[in-house]
Amino acid sequence: MSEQGDRVGIDELLDRVREGLDRVEPKQAFAEAAEGALLVDIRYAALRDQDGLIPGALVVERNELEWRLDPQGSHRAPQAVSHDLRVVVICNEGYASSLAAASLRDLGLHRATDLIGGFQAWKAAGFPVEA
């Protein structure tokens, strides 16, 4: 067991994780997607049903993310072609996506990042959403 001094709360962990990410705003994510970046929506089904989808985004449940995006994995998505792939992870508001992007970086996807403000920021900025 670790001593109490070694423990870190979620807010501190999130701050640490974000220091290593070059997080993007919706406008930049839209531009990067047009240039070949992979947008990955990790929101759960009820939120996708309620708010819609980003056209062209790969939908991957958070609990499957690492298996689906590991280029060496036996369960990888067809889009997971290289550790050099630019991946922008999108959750609902931009919290869980930071942790998910850090996990992908731990797998060697060194260009993984996340969308500041998540899907809600994308939608509020007026970028495409489909039902």
mmCIF file of C-alpha atoms in Angstrom:
data_model
loop_
_atom_site.group_PDB
_atom_site.id
_atom_site.type_symbol
_atom_site.label_atom_id
_atom_site.label_comp_id
_atom_site.label_asym_id
_atom_site.label_seq_id
_atom_site.Cartn_x
_atom_site.Cartn_y
_atom_site.Cartn_z
ATOM 1 C CA MET A 1 0.000 0.000 0.000
ATOM 2 C CA SER A 2 1.183 3.486 -0.753
ATOM 3 C CA GLU A 3 1.471 6.059 1.961
ATOM 4 C CA GLN A 4 -1.067 8.862 2.007
ATOM 5 C CA GLY A 5 1.582 11.284 0.718
ATOM 6 C CA ASP A 6 1.850 9.207 -2.476
ATOM 7 C CA ARG A 7 -1.846 9.435 -3.225
ATOM 8 C CA VAL A 8 -3.119 11.798 -5.835
ATOM 9 C CA GLY A 9 -6.677 13.031 -6.313
ATOM 10 C CA ILE A 10 -8.407 13.008 -9.671
ATOM 11 C CA ASP A 11 -8.060 16.769 -10.123
ATOM 12 C CA GLU A 12 -4.300 16.618 -9.649
ATOM 13 C CA LEU A 13 -4.040 13.565 -11.882
ATOM 14 C CA LEU A 14 -6.009 15.365 -14.583
ATOM 15 C CA ASP A 15 -3.703 18.389 -14.324
ATOM 16 C CA ARG A 16 -0.627 16.157 -14.622
ATOM 17 C CA VAL A 17 -2.021 14.290 -17.600
ATOM 18 C CA ARG A 18 -2.953 17.484 -19.414
ATOM 19 C CA GLU A 19 0.584 18.849 -19.046
ATOM 20 C CA GLY A 20 1.681 16.150 -21.494
ATOM 21 C CA LEU A 21 -1.088 16.746 -24.052
ATOM 22 C CA ASP A 22 -1.332 19.344 -26.784
ATOM 23 C CA ARG A 23 -5.082 19.624 -26.360
ATOM 24 C CA VAL A 24 -7.079 21.115 -29.238
ATOM 25 C CA GLU A 25 -10.048 23.442 -29.562
ATOM 26 C CA PRO A 26 -12.964 22.467 -31.853
ATOM 27 C CA LYS A 27 -11.711 24.599 -34.768
ATOM 28 C CA GLN A 28 -8.319 22.885 -34.715
ATOM 29 C CA ALA A 29 -9.880 19.426 -34.356
ATOM 30 C CA PHE A 30 -12.106 20.105 -37.367
ATOM 31 C CA ALA A 31 -9.088 21.201 -39.429
ATOM 32 C CA GLU A 32 -6.995 18.237 -38.312
ATOM 33 C CA ALA A 33 -9.792 15.805 -39.176
ATOM 34 C CA ALA A 34 -9.863 17.287 -42.688
ATOM 35 C CA GLU A 35 -6.125 16.549 -42.892
ATOM 36 C CA GLY A 36 -6.494 12.924 -41.784
ATOM 37 C CA ALA A 37 -6.594 12.983 -37.993
ATOM 38 C CA LEU A 38 -8.877 10.401 -36.452
ATOM 39 C CA LEU A 39 -11.619 11.798 -34.231
ATOM 40 C CA VAL A 40 -12.654 9.186 -31.663
ATOM 41 C CA ASP A 41 -15.923 9.591 -29.778
ATOM 42 C CA ILE A 42 -15.849 7.745 -26.446
ATOM 43 C CA ARG A 43 -19.205 9.004 -25.119
ATOM 44 C CA TYR A 44 -21.629 6.378 -23.973
ATOM 45 C CA ALA A 45 -24.597 5.446 -26.152
ATOM 46 C CA ALA A 46 -27.228 7.469 -24.275
ATOM 47 C CA LEU A 47 -25.283 10.702 -24.863
ATOM 48 C CA ARG A 48 -24.718 9.867 -28.524
ATOM 49 C CA ASP A 49 -28.436 9.147 -28.922
ATOM 50 C CA GLN A 50 -29.367 12.359 -27.134
ATOM 51 C CA ASP A 51 -26.903 14.791 -28.745
ATOM 52 C CA GLY A 52 -25.887 13.203 -32.030
ATOM 53 C CA LEU A 53 -22.590 12.274 -33.635
ATOM 54 C CA ILE A 54 -19.690 14.021 -35.289
ATOM 55 C CA PRO A 55 -19.717 12.920 -38.931
ATOM 56 C CA GLY A 56 -16.748 10.676 -39.682
ATOM 57 C CA ALA A 57 -15.758 10.159 -36.045
ATOM 58 C CA LEU A 58 -14.949 6.630 -34.947
ATOM 59 C CA VAL A 59 -17.230 5.620 -32.089
ATOM 60 C CA VAL A 60 -15.443 3.472 -29.515
ATOM 61 C CA GLU A 61 -16.733 2.811 -26.027
ATOM 62 C CA ARG A 62 -14.188 3.962 -23.440
ATOM 63 C CA ASN A 63 -13.703 0.449 -22.053
ATOM 64 C CA GLU A 64 -12.614 -0.750 -25.540
ATOM 65 C CA LEU A 65 -10.469 2.218 -26.552
ATOM 66 C CA GLU A 66 -6.996 0.783 -26.053
ATOM 67 C CA TRP A 67 -7.882 -2.526 -27.731
ATOM 68 C CA ARG A 68 -9.440 -0.800 -30.736
ATOM 69 C CA LEU A 69 -6.654 1.771 -31.284
ATOM 70 C CA ASP A 70 -3.530 -0.284 -30.606
ATOM 71 C CA PRO A 71 -1.999 -0.700 -34.083
ATOM 72 C CA GLN A 72 -0.465 -3.994 -32.940
ATOM 73 C CA GLY A 73 -3.621 -5.323 -31.333
ATOM 74 C CA SER A 74 -5.651 -8.233 -32.619
ATOM 75 C CA HIS A 75 -8.895 -6.297 -32.032
ATOM 76 C CA ARG A 76 -7.809 -3.025 -33.602
ATOM 77 C CA ALA A 77 -10.108 -0.874 -35.685
ATOM 78 C CA PRO A 78 -9.179 -0.633 -39.381
ATOM 79 C CA GLN A 79 -8.281 3.037 -38.828
ATOM 80 C CA ALA A 80 -5.599 2.147 -36.244
ATOM 81 C CA VAL A 81 -2.824 1.841 -38.780
ATOM 82 C CA SER A 82 0.177 3.351 -37.021
ATOM 83 C CA HIS A 83 1.552 4.666 -33.751
ATOM 84 C CA ASP A 84 2.067 7.932 -35.673
ATOM 85 C CA LEU A 85 -1.669 8.369 -36.217
ATOM 86 C CA ARG A 86 -3.024 11.676 -34.934
ATOM 87 C CA VAL A 87 -5.922 10.798 -32.643
ATOM 88 C CA VAL A 88 -8.261 13.347 -31.050
ATOM 89 C CA VAL A 89 -10.320 11.736 -28.300
ATOM 90 C CA ILE A 90 -13.735 13.248 -27.615
ATOM 91 C CA CYS A 91 -15.887 12.734 -24.541
ATOM 92 C CA ASN A 92 -18.872 14.809 -23.510
ATOM 93 C CA GLU A 93 -17.137 17.743 -21.822
ATOM 94 C CA GLY A 94 -13.384 17.126 -22.123
ATOM 95 C CA TYR A 95 -12.465 15.382 -18.870
ATOM 96 C CA ALA A 96 -12.492 11.629 -19.470
ATOM 97 C CA SER A 97 -10.977 12.233 -22.896
ATOM 98 C CA SER A 98 -7.801 13.665 -21.347
ATOM 99 C CA LEU A 99 -7.281 10.502 -19.307
ATOM 100 C CA ALA A 100 -8.080 8.367 -22.355
ATOM 101 C CA ALA A 101 -5.608 10.259 -24.548
ATOM 102 C CA ALA A 102 -2.899 9.789 -21.923
ATOM 103 C CA SER A 103 -3.632 6.060 -21.909
ATOM 104 C CA LEU A 104 -3.242 5.951 -25.690
ATOM 105 C CA ARG A 105 0.079 7.761 -25.378
ATOM 106 C CA ASP A 106 1.168 5.094 -22.910
ATOM 107 C CA LEU A 107 0.448 2.575 -25.699
ATOM 108 C CA GLY A 108 2.806 4.462 -28.003
ATOM 109 C CA LEU A 109 0.258 6.594 -29.871
ATOM 110 C CA HIS A 110 2.457 9.628 -29.254
ATOM 111 C CA ARG A 111 0.241 12.048 -31.198
ATOM 112 C CA ALA A 112 -2.941 11.280 -29.243
ATOM 113 C CA THR A 113 -4.689 14.212 -27.610
ATOM 114 C CA ASP A 114 -8.191 15.324 -26.748
ATOM 115 C CA LEU A 115 -10.769 17.980 -27.506
ATOM 116 C CA ILE A 116 -11.029 20.818 -25.007
ATOM 117 C CA GLY A 117 -14.657 20.993 -23.875
ATOM 118 C CA GLY A 118 -15.512 17.723 -25.608
ATOM 119 C CA PHE A 119 -18.537 17.131 -27.799
ATOM 120 C CA GLN A 120 -20.443 19.957 -26.138
ATOM 121 C CA ALA A 121 -17.774 22.484 -27.194
ATOM 122 C CA TRP A 122 -17.777 21.053 -30.745
ATOM 123 C CA LYS A 123 -21.553 21.409 -30.971
ATOM 124 C CA ALA A 124 -21.570 24.918 -29.400
ATOM 125 C CA ALA A 125 -18.937 26.043 -31.921
ATOM 126 C CA GLY A 126 -21.316 25.104 -34.749
ATOM 127 C CA PHE A 127 -19.347 22.240 -36.243
ATOM 128 C CA PRO A 128 -21.244 19.414 -37.968
ATOM 129 C CA VAL A 129 -23.376 17.054 -35.900
ATOM 130 C CA GLU A 130 -25.688 14.384 -37.252
ATOM 131 C CA ALA A 131 -28.601 12.677 -35.523
#
